[in-house]
Amino acid sequence: MITSLEMRILEQNSVAYGVPTRLLMENAGASIAKEIVNRVKPPAEVVVFAGKGGNAGDGFVAARHLAQYGFKVKVILLYDKLLIKNEDAKANLEILERMEKTVEITKLTPNLLTPLCTDVIVDAILGVGIKAPLREPVKSAIEVMNKSEGLKVAVDVPSGLNPDTGEIADNAVKADLTVTFHDIKPGLLKAKEYVGELVVAKIGIPPEASVFVGPGNVMFEVPRKPKDAHKGVGGKVAVIGGSETYTGAPALAALAALRTGSDLAFVIAPEKTAYVISSYSPNIIAIKYEGKYLTTNVISKIVEFLRKVDAIIVGPGLGVQEETFEAIIELLRSIIELKKPVVVDADGLKALAREHLIFHGKAVLTPHMAELAGLSNTNVGYVRENRENICSLVSKKYEAVVLSKGPIDIISDGEKLVYNKTGNPGMSVGGTGDTLSGIVGALLAKGVSPFKAAYLGAFINGLAGDLAHMVYGERILATDIIDRIPEVLEKPMESYVRVYG
């Protein structure tokens, strides 16, 4: 099954593959006409009730095809055509307007609000675009259709029926036949008395649109700040990283989190390291602790601070000292107790490979091939040949989402697999994994689920890298990726098309 939101995402991802929404509408309308032809023979009369969105466009296409088959077709518009904003629907209505000999178009008026006696009634009013409570003229149109004689055919979803929950908004069309597109919407199975016979019509969405994360996911799954946003609503991220040797990694993660929309980004690091990190950008808030690297002596102080943040990143630049590994494990145990979402990366993964912790679905692990081999107690060669299975096994082992970095990223929650193909060889430069962690951490801080945050982060990081690659070739820097994160978030489709054509 597929939700209405997932369907919108698939439609946009199809556009990214070169399948325009108008073609999807054409296939949808043609499928409606085909199902009618299979049940009723021309020159029977068909009346199409049309709203003002994409569902109406499907109805317009169906009307054209039915006219071609020899049916007597009448289209009743619930709204003035100037109110139709969907460009594909407008284009298909304009075609019908030129078909004055075979298609009659009229505006819904009070004298038409009486029961009809016709052969077929097509409900192309709302579809998945329901908004309760129902308003006029939709409410009256539904009442008229339900009282009318003739085979009642719903386009995608009976108007008034919530496609996701099956709930009825005041009233709904009681269809004899519902032709839904691509896959079954869950609400259709919960209100069979309104759905009637259920047919699933494939409309040409490429399978890759659901297998690979795409711009549609960014458009619909990345939260936007509300108009009345205040400081903190975008989320607060803490990066626990850095050591005497490594100062850049946690700073890159923090800056990537900020560019992804976090309101505050903290880097918790050794005192001298923290001063260096502060000098990189005034936007980073450095929280200092004593010592040259992370040890168990400072964990309690760090944990107390972590209560104030929304998401945590553990690992960038922490180093590989034995004491640090012990401290990482103690820290991760405390984060699990706090029930905070966490990204474990870099040196955090090296430590985790030595200990079996259960994250209860609140973590994203971001290993490259060697780190994935460590987490699965195998070798890189075996991982390369069995990567999907290894990702699923490691995900189940730690009860965490696994984002396996590679030429094609693989994201697993133990049950589902999603792939990401954005990115390029220039991203082998140091720091690109840190920017990925920062993006994922920022999404977690916004309340995005770990699985979605992981695959969205992979796509955003890779596409930002692709935009940088168009300018600098294989000589990109991690900071070039950070600079292009806003472009991907604000214009995901345009960015994708710009890179991939």
Coordinates of C-alpha atoms in Angstrom, one line a residue:
M1 CA 0.0 0.0 0.0
I2 CA 1.0 3.6 -0.4
T3 CA 0.0 6.8 1.5
S4 CA -1.1 10.0 -0.3
L5 CA 2.1 11.6 0.8
E6 CA 4.2 8.8 -0.6
M7 CA 2.3 9.0 -3.8
R8 CA 3.1 12.7 -4.2
I9 CA 6.8 11.9 -3.5
L10 CA 6.8 9.2 -6.2
E11 CA 5.2 11.5 -8.7
Q12 CA 8.0 14.1 -8.2
N13 CA 10.7 11.4 -8.2
S14 CA 9.2 10.3 -11.6
V15 CA 9.6 13.8 -12.9
A16 CA 13.3 13.5 -11.9
Y17 CA 13.5 10.4 -14.1
G18 CA 12.1 12.4 -17.1
V19 CA 8.5 11.2 -16.7
P20 CA 6.4 14.4 -16.5
T21 CA 3.3 14.7 -14.4
R22 CA 1.2 15.4 -17.5
L23 CA 2.2 11.9 -18.8
L24 CA 1.2 10.3 -15.5
M25 CA -2.2 12.2 -15.7
E26 CA -2.6 11.0 -19.3
N27 CA -2.1 7.4 -18.2
A28 CA -4.4 7.8 -15.2
G29 CA -7.2 9.2 -17.3
A30 CA -6.8 6.6 -20.0
S31 CA -7.0 3.8 -17.4
I32 CA -10.3 5.3 -16.1
A33 CA -11.7 5.3 -19.6
K34 CA -10.6 1.7 -20.2
E35 CA -12.3 0.4 -17.0
I36 CA -15.5 2.1 -18.1
V37 CA -15.3 0.7 -21.6
N38 CA -14.9 -2.8 -20.1
R39 CA -18.2 -2.4 -18.3
V40 CA -20.4 -0.1 -20.4
K41 CA -20.7 0.1 -24.2
P42 CA -21.0 3.3 -26.3
P43 CA -22.9 5.4 -27.2
A44 CA -23.8 5.5 -23.5
E45 CA -23.9 8.8 -21.6
V46 CA -21.1 9.7 -19.2
V47 CA -21.2 12.7 -16.8
V48 CA -17.8 13.8 -15.3
F49 CA -17.9 15.9 -12.1
A50 CA -14.6 17.8 -12.0
G51 CA -13.0 19.8 -9.2
K52 CA -10.0 22.1 -9.6
G53 CA -7.0 20.0 -8.9
G54 CA -5.1 17.1 -10.4
N55 CA -8.0 14.7 -9.8
A56 CA -10.0 16.9 -12.2
G57 CA -7.3 16.7 -14.8
D58 CA -7.5 12.9 -14.6
G59 CA -11.2 13.3 -15.3
F60 CA -10.6 15.6 -18.2
V61 CA -8.3 13.0 -19.8
A62 CA -10.9 10.2 -19.2
A63 CA -13.5 12.4 -20.9
R64 CA -11.4 12.8 -24.0
H65 CA -10.7 9.1 -24.2
L66 CA -14.4 8.2 -23.7
A67 CA -15.4 10.6 -26.4
Q68 CA -12.9 8.8 -28.7
Y69 CA -14.6 5.5 -27.9
G70 CA -18.0 7.0 -29.0
F71 CA -19.6 7.8 -25.6
K72 CA -21.8 10.9 -25.1
V73 CA -19.7 12.9 -22.7
K74 CA -20.7 15.8 -20.4
V75 CA -18.3 17.5 -18.0
I76 CA -19.7 19.5 -15.1
L77 CA -17.2 22.0 -13.6
L78 CA -17.7 22.7 -9.9
Y79 CA -15.5 25.8 -10.1
D80 CA -14.8 28.6 -12.6
K81 CA -12.0 27.4 -14.9
L82 CA -9.9 30.4 -13.8
L83 CA -9.6 28.7 -10.3
I84 CA -8.0 25.6 -11.8
K85 CA -4.3 26.1 -10.8
N86 CA -2.9 22.7 -11.7
E87 CA -1.1 23.3 -15.1
D88 CA -1.7 19.8 -16.4
A89 CA -5.4 19.9 -15.6
K90 CA -5.7 23.3 -17.3
A91 CA -4.0 22.0 -20.4
N92 CA -6.4 19.0 -20.6
L93 CA -9.4 21.2 -20.0
E94 CA -8.3 23.4 -22.9
I95 CA -8.2 20.3 -25.1
L96 CA -11.8 19.5 -24.1
E97 CA -12.9 23.0 -24.9
R98 CA -11.8 22.5 -28.5
M99 CA -13.8 19.3 -28.7
E100 CA -17.2 21.1 -28.8
K101 CA -18.8 18.5 -31.0
T102 CA -18.1 15.5 -28.8
V103 CA -17.8 16.9 -25.3
E104 CA -20.2 19.2 -23.5
I105 CA -18.8 21.4 -20.8
T106 CA -21.0 23.2 -18.3
K107 CA -20.6 25.0 -14.9
L108 CA -22.4 23.6 -11.9
T109 CA -25.4 25.7 -11.2
P110 CA -28.4 25.3 -8.8
N111 CA -30.6 23.8 -11.5
L112 CA -28.1 21.0 -12.0
L113 CA -28.2 20.1 -8.3
T114 CA -30.9 17.5 -8.9
P115 CA -30.4 13.7 -9.3
L116 CA -29.2 12.6 -12.7
C117 CA -30.4 9.7 -14.8
T118 CA -27.4 8.7 -16.8
D119 CA -25.3 5.6 -17.6
V120 CA -22.0 6.5 -15.9
I121 CA -21.0 9.2 -13.4
V122 CA -17.3 9.9 -12.9
D123 CA -16.2 11.4 -9.6
A124 CA -13.1 13.6 -10.4
I125 CA -13.6 16.2 -7.6
L126 CA -11.2 15.6 -4.8
G127 CA -9.3 12.4 -4.9
V128 CA -6.5 12.4 -2.3
G129 CA -6.8 16.2 -1.9
I130 CA -9.6 16.0 0.7
K131 CA -9.9 18.8 3.3
A132 CA -12.5 18.4 6.0
P133 CA -15.0 19.6 6.5
L134 CA -16.5 19.6 3.0
R135 CA -17.5 22.9 1.6
E136 CA -19.8 24.0 -1.2
P137 CA -20.0 23.2 -4.0
V138 CA -18.3 19.9 -3.2
K139 CA -20.8 18.9 -0.5
S140 CA -23.8 19.4 -2.8
A141 CA -22.1 17.7 -5.7
I142 CA -21.5 14.6 -3.7
E143 CA -25.1 14.5 -2.5
V144 CA -26.3 14.7 -6.2
M145 CA -23.9 11.9 -7.3
N146 CA -25.1 9.6 -4.6
K147 CA -28.7 10.2 -5.4
S148 CA -28.2 9.8 -9.2
E149 CA -28.6 6.6 -11.3
G150 CA -25.8 5.2 -13.2
L151 CA -22.5 3.4 -12.6
K152 CA -20.5 5.6 -10.2
V153 CA -16.7 5.6 -10.9
A154 CA -14.3 7.3 -8.5
V155 CA -11.0 8.6 -9.8
D156 CA -8.2 7.4 -7.5
V157 CA -10.3 7.8 -4.2
P158 CA -14.0 8.6 -3.7
S159 CA -14.3 12.3 -2.9
G160 CA -14.8 12.8 0.8
L161 CA -12.9 9.7 1.8
N162 CA -9.6 10.1 3.5
P163 CA -7.2 7.9 1.5
D164 CA -4.9 7.2 4.5
T165 CA -7.3 6.6 7.3
G166 CA -10.6 5.7 5.6
E167 CA -12.4 8.4 7.6
I168 CA -15.4 10.1 6.0
A169 CA -15.5 13.9 5.9
D170 CA -19.3 14.7 6.5
N171 CA -20.1 12.7 3.4
A172 CA -18.4 10.8 0.5
V173 CA -19.2 9.5 -2.9
K174 CA -20.5 5.9 -2.7
A175 CA -18.8 4.5 -5.8
D176 CA -19.6 1.3 -7.6
L177 CA -16.0 1.3 -8.9
T178 CA -12.8 3.0 -7.7
V179 CA -9.8 3.0 -10.0
T180 CA -6.8 3.9 -7.8
F181 CA -3.4 4.7 -9.2
H182 CA -0.1 2.9 -8.8
D183 CA -1.0 1.1 -5.5
I184 CA -3.7 0.8 -2.9
K185 CA -4.2 3.7 -0.5
P186 CA -4.8 2.2 3.0
G187 CA -8.0 4.1 3.6
L188 CA -9.6 2.3 0.6
L189 CA -9.6 -1.0 2.5
K190 CA -11.3 0.5 5.5
A191 CA -14.4 1.9 3.8
K192 CA -15.4 -0.7 1.2
E193 CA -19.1 0.5 1.2
Y194 CA -17.8 3.8 -0.4
V195 CA -15.2 2.2 -2.6
G196 CA -17.1 -0.5 -4.3
E197 CA -15.0 -2.6 -6.7
L198 CA -11.4 -1.7 -6.4
V199 CA -9.0 -1.7 -9.4
V200 CA -5.4 -0.7 -9.2
A201 CA -4.1 1.0 -12.4
K202 CA -0.4 1.4 -13.1
I203 CA 0.3 4.8 -14.6
G204 CA 4.0 4.5 -15.7
I205 CA 5.9 5.4 -12.5
P206 CA 9.4 4.0 -12.8
P207 CA 10.2 1.4 -10.1
E208 CA 13.4 3.4 -9.5
A209 CA 11.3 6.3 -8.2
S210 CA 10.6 4.3 -5.0
V211 CA 13.9 2.4 -4.8
F212 CA 16.1 5.5 -5.0
V213 CA 15.6 8.5 -2.8
G214 CA 14.9 11.6 -5.0
P215 CA 14.0 15.3 -5.0
G216 CA 10.4 14.4 -4.2
N217 CA 11.5 13.1 -0.8
V218 CA 13.3 16.4 0.0
M219 CA 10.2 18.4 -1.2
F220 CA 7.8 16.6 1.1
E221 CA 9.8 15.1 3.9
V222 CA 12.1 17.9 5.1
P223 CA 10.3 20.0 7.7
R224 CA 9.9 23.7 7.0
K225 CA 10.1 26.3 9.7
P226 CA 6.7 27.8 10.6
K227 CA 6.0 31.4 10.0
D228 CA 6.0 32.1 13.7
A229 CA 9.4 30.4 14.2
H230 CA 11.5 31.3 17.2
K231 CA 15.0 30.4 18.3
G232 CA 15.3 26.7 18.8
V233 CA 12.4 25.5 16.7
G234 CA 14.8 24.4 14.0
G235 CA 16.5 22.1 16.5
K236 CA 19.6 22.0 18.6
V237 CA 22.5 19.7 17.6
A238 CA 25.5 18.7 19.7
V239 CA 28.6 17.3 18.0
I240 CA 30.9 15.4 20.3
G241 CA 34.2 15.3 18.4
G242 CA 37.6 16.7 18.0
S243 CA 40.9 16.0 19.8
E244 CA 44.4 17.5 20.0
T245 CA 45.1 16.2 16.5
Y246 CA 41.7 16.7 14.8
T247 CA 39.8 20.0 14.9
G248 CA 38.2 20.3 11.4
A249 CA 35.8 17.3 11.5
P250 CA 33.5 18.4 14.2
A251 CA 33.4 21.9 12.9
L252 CA 32.3 20.7 9.4
A253 CA 29.6 18.6 11.0
A254 CA 28.3 21.6 13.0
L255 CA 28.4 23.9 10.0
A256 CA 26.5 21.4 7.9
A257 CA 23.9 21.1 10.6
L258 CA 23.4 24.8 10.6
R259 CA 23.1 25.0 6.8
T260 CA 20.5 22.3 7.0
G261 CA 18.4 24.5 9.3
S262 CA 19.5 23.8 12.8
D263 CA 19.1 26.9 15.0
L264 CA 22.0 26.0 17.3
A265 CA 25.0 23.8 16.8
F266 CA 27.4 23.0 19.7
V267 CA 30.7 21.3 19.5
I268 CA 31.8 19.6 22.7
A269 CA 35.6 19.2 22.6
P270 CA 38.8 19.4 24.6
E271 CA 39.6 22.9 25.8
K272 CA 42.4 23.8 23.4
T273 CA 40.6 22.1 20.5
A274 CA 37.5 24.0 21.3
Y275 CA 39.2 27.3 21.0
V276 CA 40.5 26.4 17.6
I277 CA 37.0 25.2 16.5
S278 CA 35.6 28.5 17.7
S279 CA 38.0 30.4 15.4
Y280 CA 36.6 28.6 12.3
S281 CA 33.2 30.3 12.6
P282 CA 31.3 32.5 15.1
N283 CA 28.2 30.4 14.3
I284 CA 29.6 27.4 16.2
I285 CA 29.2 27.3 20.0
A286 CA 32.1 25.4 21.5
I287 CA 31.6 23.7 24.8
K288 CA 35.0 22.9 26.5
Y289 CA 36.2 20.1 28.7
E290 CA 39.6 19.4 30.3
G291 CA 42.2 17.2 28.6
K292 CA 43.6 16.6 25.2
Y293 CA 41.0 14.0 24.1
L294 CA 37.8 12.4 25.3
T295 CA 38.1 10.3 28.5
T296 CA 35.6 8.8 30.9
N297 CA 36.4 11.5 33.4
V298 CA 34.3 14.1 31.5
I299 CA 31.4 12.0 30.5
S300 CA 29.0 13.0 33.3
K301 CA 29.5 16.7 32.5
I302 CA 28.9 16.1 28.8
V303 CA 25.7 14.0 29.5
E304 CA 24.3 16.8 31.7
F305 CA 24.6 19.2 28.8
L306 CA 23.1 16.8 26.3
R307 CA 19.8 17.0 28.1
K308 CA 19.4 20.4 26.5
V309 CA 19.8 19.4 22.8
D310 CA 17.5 17.6 20.3
A311 CA 20.1 15.4 18.5
I312 CA 23.6 14.3 19.0
I313 CA 26.5 13.4 16.7
V314 CA 29.3 11.2 18.2
G315 CA 32.6 10.5 16.5
P316 CA 34.1 13.1 14.1
G317 CA 37.8 13.6 15.0
L318 CA 37.7 12.0 18.5
G319 CA 40.8 9.9 17.8
V320 CA 41.6 6.3 18.4
Q321 CA 43.1 6.3 21.9
E322 CA 42.1 3.3 24.1
E323 CA 40.7 5.7 26.8
T324 CA 38.7 7.5 24.1
F325 CA 37.1 4.2 22.9
E326 CA 36.1 3.4 26.5
A327 CA 34.7 6.9 26.9
I328 CA 32.7 6.6 23.6
I329 CA 31.0 3.4 24.8
E330 CA 30.1 5.0 28.2
L331 CA 28.8 8.1 26.4
L332 CA 26.7 6.1 24.0
R333 CA 25.2 4.1 26.9
S334 CA 24.2 7.4 28.5
I335 CA 22.7 8.7 25.3
I336 CA 20.6 5.6 24.9
E337 CA 19.3 6.2 28.5
L338 CA 18.5 9.8 27.6
K339 CA 16.5 8.4 24.5
K340 CA 18.0 11.1 22.3
P341 CA 18.5 10.5 18.6
V342 CA 22.1 10.1 17.7
V343 CA 24.4 9.8 14.7
V344 CA 27.4 7.6 15.2
D345 CA 30.2 8.2 12.8
A346 CA 34.0 7.9 12.2
D347 CA 35.8 7.1 15.5
G348 CA 32.5 6.5 17.2
L349 CA 32.0 3.5 14.8
K350 CA 35.4 2.1 15.5
A351 CA 34.6 2.1 19.2
L352 CA 31.1 0.6 18.6
A353 CA 32.6 -2.3 16.7
R354 CA 34.1 -3.5 20.0
E355 CA 30.8 -3.4 21.9
H356 CA 27.3 -4.6 21.3
L357 CA 24.9 -1.7 22.2
I358 CA 21.2 -1.6 21.5
F359 CA 19.9 1.8 20.3
H360 CA 16.1 0.9 20.1
G361 CA 15.7 2.5 16.7
K362 CA 17.0 6.0 17.8
A363 CA 20.4 5.9 16.0
V364 CA 21.9 6.3 12.6
L365 CA 25.2 4.6 11.9
T366 CA 27.2 6.0 8.9
P367 CA 29.9 3.5 8.1
H368 CA 32.1 3.3 5.0
M369 CA 33.1 -0.2 3.7
A370 CA 35.8 -0.8 6.3
E371 CA 33.7 0.4 9.2
L372 CA 30.8 -1.7 8.0
A373 CA 33.2 -4.7 8.0
G374 CA 34.2 -3.9 11.6
L375 CA 30.6 -3.7 12.7
S376 CA 29.8 -7.0 11.1
N377 CA 33.0 -8.8 12.1
T378 CA 33.8 -9.6 8.5
N379 CA 36.2 -8.2 5.9
V380 CA 35.9 -5.5 3.2
G381 CA 35.8 -8.0 0.4
Y382 CA 32.9 -9.9 1.9
V383 CA 31.0 -6.6 2.6
R384 CA 31.5 -5.5 -1.0
E385 CA 29.9 -8.7 -2.3
N386 CA 27.1 -8.9 0.3
R387 CA 26.4 -5.2 1.2
E388 CA 22.6 -5.2 1.3
N389 CA 22.5 -8.3 3.5
I390 CA 25.3 -6.9 5.8
C391 CA 23.4 -3.6 6.2
S392 CA 20.3 -5.4 7.2
L393 CA 22.1 -7.6 9.6
V394 CA 24.0 -4.8 11.3
S395 CA 20.8 -2.7 11.5
K396 CA 19.1 -5.6 13.3
K397 CA 22.2 -6.2 15.5
Y398 CA 22.3 -2.7 16.9
E399 CA 18.6 -1.8 16.4
A400 CA 19.8 1.2 14.5
V401 CA 19.5 2.6 10.9
V402 CA 22.6 1.9 8.8
L403 CA 23.7 4.4 6.2
S404 CA 26.4 2.5 4.2
K405 CA 28.4 5.0 2.3
G406 CA 29.7 4.1 -1.2
P407 CA 29.3 4.8 -4.9
I408 CA 25.7 3.9 -4.3
D409 CA 24.6 4.5 -0.7
I410 CA 22.5 1.9 1.0
I411 CA 20.2 2.8 3.8
S412 CA 18.6 0.0 5.9
D413 CA 16.4 -0.1 9.0
G414 CA 16.6 -3.9 9.1
E415 CA 13.5 -4.4 7.1
K416 CA 13.5 -1.8 4.3
L417 CA 16.3 -0.8 1.9
V418 CA 16.6 2.5 0.1
Y419 CA 19.4 3.5 -2.3
N420 CA 21.0 6.8 -3.1
K421 CA 23.0 7.6 -6.2
T422 CA 23.9 11.2 -5.7
G423 CA 27.5 12.0 -5.2
N424 CA 30.7 11.8 -7.2
P425 CA 34.4 10.6 -6.9
G426 CA 35.5 14.1 -5.9
M427 CA 33.7 13.4 -2.5
S428 CA 36.5 11.1 -1.5
V429 CA 38.1 14.2 -0.1
G430 CA 38.3 14.4 3.7
G431 CA 35.3 15.9 5.5
T432 CA 32.5 14.8 3.3
G433 CA 31.4 12.2 5.9
D434 CA 31.4 14.9 8.5
T435 CA 29.1 17.0 6.4
L436 CA 26.8 14.0 6.0
S437 CA 26.7 13.5 9.8
G438 CA 25.8 17.1 10.3
I439 CA 22.9 17.0 7.8
V440 CA 21.5 13.8 9.3
G441 CA 21.9 15.2 12.8
A442 CA 20.0 18.4 11.8
L443 CA 17.2 16.4 10.4
L444 CA 17.0 14.2 13.5
A445 CA 16.8 17.4 15.6
K446 CA 13.8 18.5 13.5
G447 CA 12.0 15.4 14.5
V448 CA 12.6 13.4 11.3
S449 CA 12.7 9.7 11.9
P450 CA 16.1 8.1 11.8
F451 CA 15.4 6.1 8.6
K452 CA 14.1 9.2 6.7
A453 CA 16.9 11.4 8.1
A454 CA 19.5 8.9 6.9
Y455 CA 18.3 8.6 3.3
L456 CA 17.4 12.3 3.0
G457 CA 20.9 13.2 4.4
A458 CA 22.6 10.9 1.9
F459 CA 20.7 12.5 -1.0
I460 CA 21.2 16.1 0.2
N461 CA 24.9 15.6 0.9
G462 CA 25.5 13.9 -2.4
L463 CA 23.6 16.4 -4.5
A464 CA 25.4 19.3 -2.8
G465 CA 28.6 17.6 -3.7
D466 CA 27.4 17.2 -7.3
L467 CA 26.7 20.9 -7.5
A468 CA 30.2 21.6 -6.2
H469 CA 31.6 19.1 -8.7
M470 CA 30.1 21.1 -11.6
V471 CA 32.3 24.1 -10.5
Y472 CA 35.4 22.5 -9.2
G473 CA 35.5 19.1 -10.8
E474 CA 37.2 16.5 -8.6
R475 CA 39.0 19.2 -6.6
I476 CA 36.0 20.0 -4.3
L477 CA 36.3 20.7 -0.6
A478 CA 34.0 19.7 2.2
T479 CA 33.2 23.4 2.7
D480 CA 32.0 23.6 -0.9
I481 CA 29.4 21.0 -0.1
I482 CA 28.2 23.0 3.0
D483 CA 27.8 26.1 0.9
R484 CA 25.4 24.3 -1.5
I485 CA 23.2 22.6 1.1
P486 CA 20.7 25.5 1.0
E487 CA 20.3 25.3 -2.7
V488 CA 19.5 21.6 -2.6
L489 CA 16.9 22.2 0.2
E490 CA 15.3 25.2 -1.4
K491 CA 15.3 23.9 -5.0
P492 CA 15.7 20.1 -4.9
M493 CA 14.2 19.4 -8.3
E494 CA 16.0 22.2 -10.1
S495 CA 19.3 21.1 -8.5
Y496 CA 18.8 17.5 -9.5
V497 CA 17.9 18.3 -13.0
R498 CA 20.8 20.7 -13.3
V499 CA 23.2 17.8 -12.4
Y500 CA 21.5 14.8 -14.1
G501 CA 19.6 16.5 -16.9

